[in-house]
Amino acid sequence: MADKKTPQLDELQNGKWPSFVTEIKKAAVKNEASKELLHLLERSYEEKRGHWKHGGIVGVKGYGGGVIGRYSDLPEEYPHLQAFHTVRINAPSGWFYSTDSLRKICDIWERRGSGLMNLHGATGDAILLGTTTDQLQPIFDELSEEGFDLGGSGSDLRSPSCCVGPARCEHACYDTLEACYNITNTFQDELHRPMWPYKSKIKFSGCANDCTASIARSDCAVIGTWRDSLIIDPEEVKNYAASGMNIQHVCEGCPTEALKYNAETQELSVIADECSRCMHCINRMPKAITPGNDRGATILIGGKSTIVQSAFMGWVIVPFMKMEAESDYEEFKDIITRIWEWWDENGKTRERIGETIYRLGMSKFLTEVGLPAVPQMVYRPRANPYVFWPEDEIKK
Amino acid sequence: MAELVVNGVSYELDEDGFLEDASVWNEDVAKALAPHEDVEELTEEHWKMINYLRDYYAQYGVAPMVRKLLKDTGYTQKTIYELFPTGPGKGACKVAGLPKPTGCV
Ligand code: HEM
Ligand code: HEM
Ligand code: SF4
Ligand code: SF4
């Protein structure tokens, strides 16, 4: 294809932020598809519309998901973009790579694809952007050789992801990396072979700071917490005070007024039963305050985006669960399996688990998956009196 | 646009190898589509699945959910991938002449 001008995209090479246009231009030197992509994008900027056809069903043998098929609607003018499929690679827990493994992915991708990547897709996969149908199986075979597997797509378990957790963060209340890896391995079949009413996502955050945004972006959020008292180091409190920190101000930020500071004695104390484990004081004084010793996670269900029922954030279904590698995460796996089973039995086509629960009710959901109803599940009790009673609970 | 020639008749396929016009499907077309989905020969078990999918589609106007399909055919997820290595959507629905699955695939 003759070199065309890209005046609008060129504008985006100005300014301080790293420019994606510069990156595509680098790839375009080596690859025709990337070059055409640049020109097609410029055209989209001019016309203010996308130039990709609806849908696309491609994949690799044995799997029902993992590849997103895409075709340009202008194949005559952009022959190298006729097919421009995306391959999702399940990324390592917490996105920790060795340069060696990244080089291997890049080598395969430069030979068999556009050379463009997205590190990472919002769900967490390493995304290879743009290749043709005949390259999919060879790419998959070569990735497998190097120990990589595809991620999820379609009505399956999408690739679980986690925060950096205990690898680098002193707040982590369980080993998010290990849990993510272990649980991903257990549910390989659910991930590769779509079988449910719709997609389902799990995300693991080590504490309530929720650095994976699991509460908003996963059907099942596993958020680290503790159930004894947070731990205060009195010496470090004094150091913070000496450094000029306004500790009274930290206490004022406590949503439950559980944290008390005596400025005269420089003593900080907590009413453990009233602390809601919001992380505020720990974030402000990480050297002096740490999560308690009896650690685990809160399990939330239902987070999803707008379509169809409106956006949901996850809500509590298990206030506290131990998350330990020694038990092989048995309790979690057991519950999530029952939840999927219930949803698969009751969910309508393209109905997320949150919507199925919304439609059929928490009490039915909890009863049928075998979870006890507890006050932590609600923000406040219902305000209307339209209460259903099971027939057998009524004294006649 | 790719095409498939069966018994001297030419059928239009879309980029993914699905029939452009699902209504022109016949058994010989299914046999010709099968090798594209890594199915060497359509056995009785394949036909059971194909006929089920076609009947369901004729009745409801949509492809069945996987769970429904498993219940009605008695196959397991594993059997389906053994029969159709590229899966129930890309493999079986294509050979059975159902429209292409859509949505957030
Ligand atoms: C002299 C006139 C009226 C009298 C003595 C009267 C009396 C009552 C009584 C004793 C109740 C039952 C309260 C309870 O169970 O706690 C009631 C409920 C009700 N009344 Fe009246 N009422 C009168 C006029 C009206 C009018 C004009 C309307 C509507 C246009 C009305 C609408 C209702 C409704 C909707 C309820 C049910 C409220 C609920 O269930 O929460 N009433 N009334
Ligand atoms: C769309 C319109 C209406 C709706 C959705 C509606 C809804 C309701 C509901 C939910 C109740 C409570 C039933 C129960 O818990 O037992 C009720 C009770 C009642 N409504 Fe209506 N209502 C409507 C119109 C009206 C009108 C126009 C009147 C009177 C002119 C009326 C008079 C009453 C009365 C008197 C009761 C109390 C009955 C009782 O306590 O036995 N409602 N209504
Ligand atoms: S969620 Fe908590 S444990 Fe995980 S990285 Fe963020 S602060 Fe650390
Ligand atoms: S973690 Fe939050 S709720 Fe608990 S004491 Fe600290 S500020 Fe208060």
XYZ file of C-alpha atoms in Angstrom, chain A residues 53-54 56-59 61-64 68 71 82 153-154 158 193-195 197 199 341 344-345 347-350, chain B residues 1 15-16 18 38 63 65-67 70-71 77-78 81-82 85-90 94 100-105:
56
model
C -17.536 -5.724 10.825
C -19.938 -7.193 13.315
C -16.436 -13.030 14.001
C -16.175 -16.660 15.106
C -12.682 -18.137 15.002
C -10.668 -20.202 17.441
C -9.009 -26.790 18.196
C -10.422 -28.055 21.477
C -11.337 -24.610 22.815
C -14.545 -22.633 22.450
C -11.791 -12.649 19.165
C -12.777 -8.376 9.918
C -9.292 -8.342 5.978
C -13.766 -15.280 26.055
C -17.460 -15.868 25.403
C -12.894 -15.379 31.918
C -15.099 -24.366 26.913
C -17.967 -21.884 27.257
C -20.970 -23.618 28.811
C -25.632 -18.520 30.202
C -19.545 -14.681 30.978
C -24.356 -24.733 38.928
C -26.459 -22.409 34.874
C -29.720 -24.077 35.926
C -30.019 -18.165 34.344
C -31.524 -17.015 31.077
C -29.434 -16.647 27.934
C -27.060 -13.684 28.382
C -16.071 -14.077 -0.333
C -15.304 -14.987 6.427
C -15.750 -17.496 9.220
C -20.666 -19.942 7.986
C -11.775 -30.949 11.940
C -29.529 -21.858 19.152
C -27.916 -22.847 25.513
C -25.124 -25.331 26.123
C -26.785 -26.678 29.259
C -26.359 -31.331 27.078
C -29.595 -32.221 28.837
C -19.272 -31.163 27.250
C -16.307 -33.488 26.637
C -15.617 -31.392 21.825
C -14.668 -34.925 20.799
C -13.190 -30.182 18.193
C -13.869 -26.514 17.473
C -16.764 -26.521 19.926
C -20.566 -26.366 19.892
C -20.744 -22.802 18.521
C -18.065 -22.632 15.863
C -21.705 -24.160 11.537
C -23.305 -17.429 13.375
C -23.237 -16.974 17.171
C -23.050 -13.298 18.115
C -22.342 -11.208 21.175
C -19.316 -10.805 23.409
C -17.494 -13.926 22.175
